[in-house]
Tab-separated table of N, CA and C in Angstrom:
chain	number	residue	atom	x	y	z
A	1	UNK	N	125.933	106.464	97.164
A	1	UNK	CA	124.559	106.004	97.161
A	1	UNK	C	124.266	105.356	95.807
A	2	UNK	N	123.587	104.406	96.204
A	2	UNK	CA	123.070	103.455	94.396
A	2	UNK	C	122.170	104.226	93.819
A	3	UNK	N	122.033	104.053	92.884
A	3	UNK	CA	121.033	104.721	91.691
A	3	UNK	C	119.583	103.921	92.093
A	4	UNK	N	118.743	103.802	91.889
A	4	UNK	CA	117.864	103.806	92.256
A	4	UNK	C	116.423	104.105	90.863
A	5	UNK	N	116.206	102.765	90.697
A	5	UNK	CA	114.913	102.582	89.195
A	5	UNK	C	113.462	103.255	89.481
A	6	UNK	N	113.468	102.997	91.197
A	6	UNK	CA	111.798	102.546	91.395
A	6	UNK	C	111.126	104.465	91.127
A	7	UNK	N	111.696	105.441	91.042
A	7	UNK	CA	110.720	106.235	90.689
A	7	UNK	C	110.891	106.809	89.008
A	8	UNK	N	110.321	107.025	88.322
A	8	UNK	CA	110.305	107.457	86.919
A	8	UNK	C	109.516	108.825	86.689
A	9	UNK	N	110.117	109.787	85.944
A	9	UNK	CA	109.096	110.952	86.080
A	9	UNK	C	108.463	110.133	84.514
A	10	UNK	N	107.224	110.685	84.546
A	10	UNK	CA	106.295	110.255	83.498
A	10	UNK	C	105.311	110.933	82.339
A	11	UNK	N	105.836	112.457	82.868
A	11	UNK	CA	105.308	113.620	82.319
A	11	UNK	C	105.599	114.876	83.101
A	12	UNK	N	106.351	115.596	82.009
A	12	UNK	CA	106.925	116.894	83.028
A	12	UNK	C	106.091	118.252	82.275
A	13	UNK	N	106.342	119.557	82.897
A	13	UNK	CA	105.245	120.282	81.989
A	13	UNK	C	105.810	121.481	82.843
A	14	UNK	N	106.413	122.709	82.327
A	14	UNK	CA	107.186	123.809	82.533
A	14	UNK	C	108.436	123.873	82.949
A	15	UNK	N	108.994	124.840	83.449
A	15	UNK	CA	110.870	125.168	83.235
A	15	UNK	C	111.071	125.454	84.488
A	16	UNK	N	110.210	125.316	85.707
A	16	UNK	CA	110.610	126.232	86.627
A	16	UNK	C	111.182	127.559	86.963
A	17	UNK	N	111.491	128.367	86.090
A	17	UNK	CA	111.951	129.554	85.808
A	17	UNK	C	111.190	130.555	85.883
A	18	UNK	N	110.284	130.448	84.413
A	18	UNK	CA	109.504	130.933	84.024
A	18	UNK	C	107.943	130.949	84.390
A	19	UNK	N	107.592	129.154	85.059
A	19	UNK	CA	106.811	128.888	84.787
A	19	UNK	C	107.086	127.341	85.640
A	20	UNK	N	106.176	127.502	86.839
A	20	UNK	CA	106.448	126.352	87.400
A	20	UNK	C	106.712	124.491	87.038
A	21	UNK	N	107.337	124.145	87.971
A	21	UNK	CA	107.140	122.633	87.085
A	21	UNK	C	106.216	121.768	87.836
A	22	UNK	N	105.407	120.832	86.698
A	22	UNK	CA	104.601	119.781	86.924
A	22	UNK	C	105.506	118.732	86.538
A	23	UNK	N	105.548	117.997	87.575
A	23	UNK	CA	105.473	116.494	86.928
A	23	UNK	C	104.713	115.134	87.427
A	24	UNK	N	104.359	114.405	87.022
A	24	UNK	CA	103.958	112.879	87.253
A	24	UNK	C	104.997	111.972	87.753
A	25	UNK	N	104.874	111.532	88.591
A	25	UNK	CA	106.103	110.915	89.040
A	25	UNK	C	105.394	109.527	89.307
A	26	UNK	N	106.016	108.164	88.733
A	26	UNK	CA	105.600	106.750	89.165
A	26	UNK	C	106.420	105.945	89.858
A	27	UNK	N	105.268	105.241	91.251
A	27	UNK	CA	106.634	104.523	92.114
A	27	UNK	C	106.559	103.206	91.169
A	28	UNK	N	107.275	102.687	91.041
A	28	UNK	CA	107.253	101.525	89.823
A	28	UNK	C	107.527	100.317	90.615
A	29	UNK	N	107.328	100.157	92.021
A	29	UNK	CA	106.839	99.474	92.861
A	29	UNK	C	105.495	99.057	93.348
A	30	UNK	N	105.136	100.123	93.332
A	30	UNK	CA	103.501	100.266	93.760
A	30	UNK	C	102.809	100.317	92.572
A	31	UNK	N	103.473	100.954	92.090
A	31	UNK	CA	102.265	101.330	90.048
A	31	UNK	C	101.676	102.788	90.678
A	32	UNK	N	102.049	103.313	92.072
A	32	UNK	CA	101.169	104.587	92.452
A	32	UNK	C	101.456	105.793	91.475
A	33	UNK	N	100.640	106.751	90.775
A	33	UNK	CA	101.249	107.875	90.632
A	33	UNK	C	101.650	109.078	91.431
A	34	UNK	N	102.198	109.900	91.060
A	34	UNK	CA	102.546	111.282	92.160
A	34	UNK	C	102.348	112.556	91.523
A	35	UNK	N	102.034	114.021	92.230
A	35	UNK	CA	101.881	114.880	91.267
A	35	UNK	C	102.718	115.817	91.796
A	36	UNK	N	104.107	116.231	90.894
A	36	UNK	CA	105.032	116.688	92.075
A	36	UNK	C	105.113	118.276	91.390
A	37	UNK	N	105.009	119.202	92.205
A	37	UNK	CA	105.551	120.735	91.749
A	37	UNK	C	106.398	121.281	92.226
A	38	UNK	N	107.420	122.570	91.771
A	38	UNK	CA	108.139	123.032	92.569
A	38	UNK	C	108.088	124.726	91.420
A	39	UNK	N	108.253	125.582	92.043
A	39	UNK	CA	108.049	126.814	91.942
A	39	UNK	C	108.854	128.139	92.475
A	40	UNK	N	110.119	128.216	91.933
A	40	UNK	CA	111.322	128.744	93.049
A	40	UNK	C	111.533	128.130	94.437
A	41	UNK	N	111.026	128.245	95.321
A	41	UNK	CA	111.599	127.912	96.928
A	41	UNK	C	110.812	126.802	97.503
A	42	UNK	N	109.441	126.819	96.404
A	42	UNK	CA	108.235	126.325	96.537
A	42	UNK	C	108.243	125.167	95.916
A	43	UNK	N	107.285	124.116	96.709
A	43	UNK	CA	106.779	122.869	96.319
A	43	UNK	C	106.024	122.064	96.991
A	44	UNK	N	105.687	120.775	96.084
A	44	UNK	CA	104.846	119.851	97.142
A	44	UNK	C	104.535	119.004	96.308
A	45	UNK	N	104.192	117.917	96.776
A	45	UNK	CA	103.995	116.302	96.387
A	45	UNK	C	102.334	116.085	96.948
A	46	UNK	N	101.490	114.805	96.055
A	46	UNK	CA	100.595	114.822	96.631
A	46	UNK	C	100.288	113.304	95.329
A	47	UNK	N	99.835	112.361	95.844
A	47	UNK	CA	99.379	111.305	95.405
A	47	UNK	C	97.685	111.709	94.270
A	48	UNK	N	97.857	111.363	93.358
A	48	UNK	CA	96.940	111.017	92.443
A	48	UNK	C	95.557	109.815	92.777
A	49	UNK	N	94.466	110.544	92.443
A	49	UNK	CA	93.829	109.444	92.845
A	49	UNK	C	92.339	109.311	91.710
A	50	UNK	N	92.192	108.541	91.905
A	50	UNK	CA	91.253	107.665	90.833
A	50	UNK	C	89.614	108.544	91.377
A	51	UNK	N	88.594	107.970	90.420
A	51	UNK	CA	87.198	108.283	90.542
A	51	UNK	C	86.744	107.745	92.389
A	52	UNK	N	87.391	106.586	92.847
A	52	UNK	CA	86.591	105.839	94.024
A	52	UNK	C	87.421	106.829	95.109
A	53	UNK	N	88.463	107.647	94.812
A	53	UNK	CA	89.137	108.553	96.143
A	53	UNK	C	90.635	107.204	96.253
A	54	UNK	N	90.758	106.246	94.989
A	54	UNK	CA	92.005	105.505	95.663
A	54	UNK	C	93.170	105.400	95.133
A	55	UNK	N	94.362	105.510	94.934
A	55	UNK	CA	95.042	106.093	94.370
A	55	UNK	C	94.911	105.766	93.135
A	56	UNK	N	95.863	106.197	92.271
A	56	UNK	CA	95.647	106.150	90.709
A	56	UNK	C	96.836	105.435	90.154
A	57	UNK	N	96.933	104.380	89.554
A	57	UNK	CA	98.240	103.347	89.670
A	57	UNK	C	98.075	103.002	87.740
A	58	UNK	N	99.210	103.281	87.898
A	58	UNK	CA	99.772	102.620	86.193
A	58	UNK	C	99.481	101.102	85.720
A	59	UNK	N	98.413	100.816	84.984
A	59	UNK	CA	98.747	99.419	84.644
A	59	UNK	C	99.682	98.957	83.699
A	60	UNK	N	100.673	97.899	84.216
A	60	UNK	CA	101.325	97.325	83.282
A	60	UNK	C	101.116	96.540	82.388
């Protein structure tokens, strides 16, 4: 499988171990952000979104 640019984490924030992980994840296609966690067995993804309810996108 090719490597693959279009997602970038953009801010990570705990060890999963100890202490679950956050991260920001950007599709660098869309400019969308992502807010991804995982927590031993546990996790979930969920799109970021701006003041109007629309997503929340990186300007370049």
């Amino acid at each position: 499988m090719a490597k693959s640019d279009r997602f970038q984490i953009i801010h990570q924030e705990g060890n999963g171990l100890t202490k679950a992980t956050l991260q920001v994840i950007l599709d660098t296609a869309t400019g969308v952000q992502y807010l991804a966690w995982h927590d031993g067995y546990a996790g979930g993804l969920c799109p970021l979104v701006n003041k109007d309810g629309g997503p929340l996108t990186w300007e370049t």
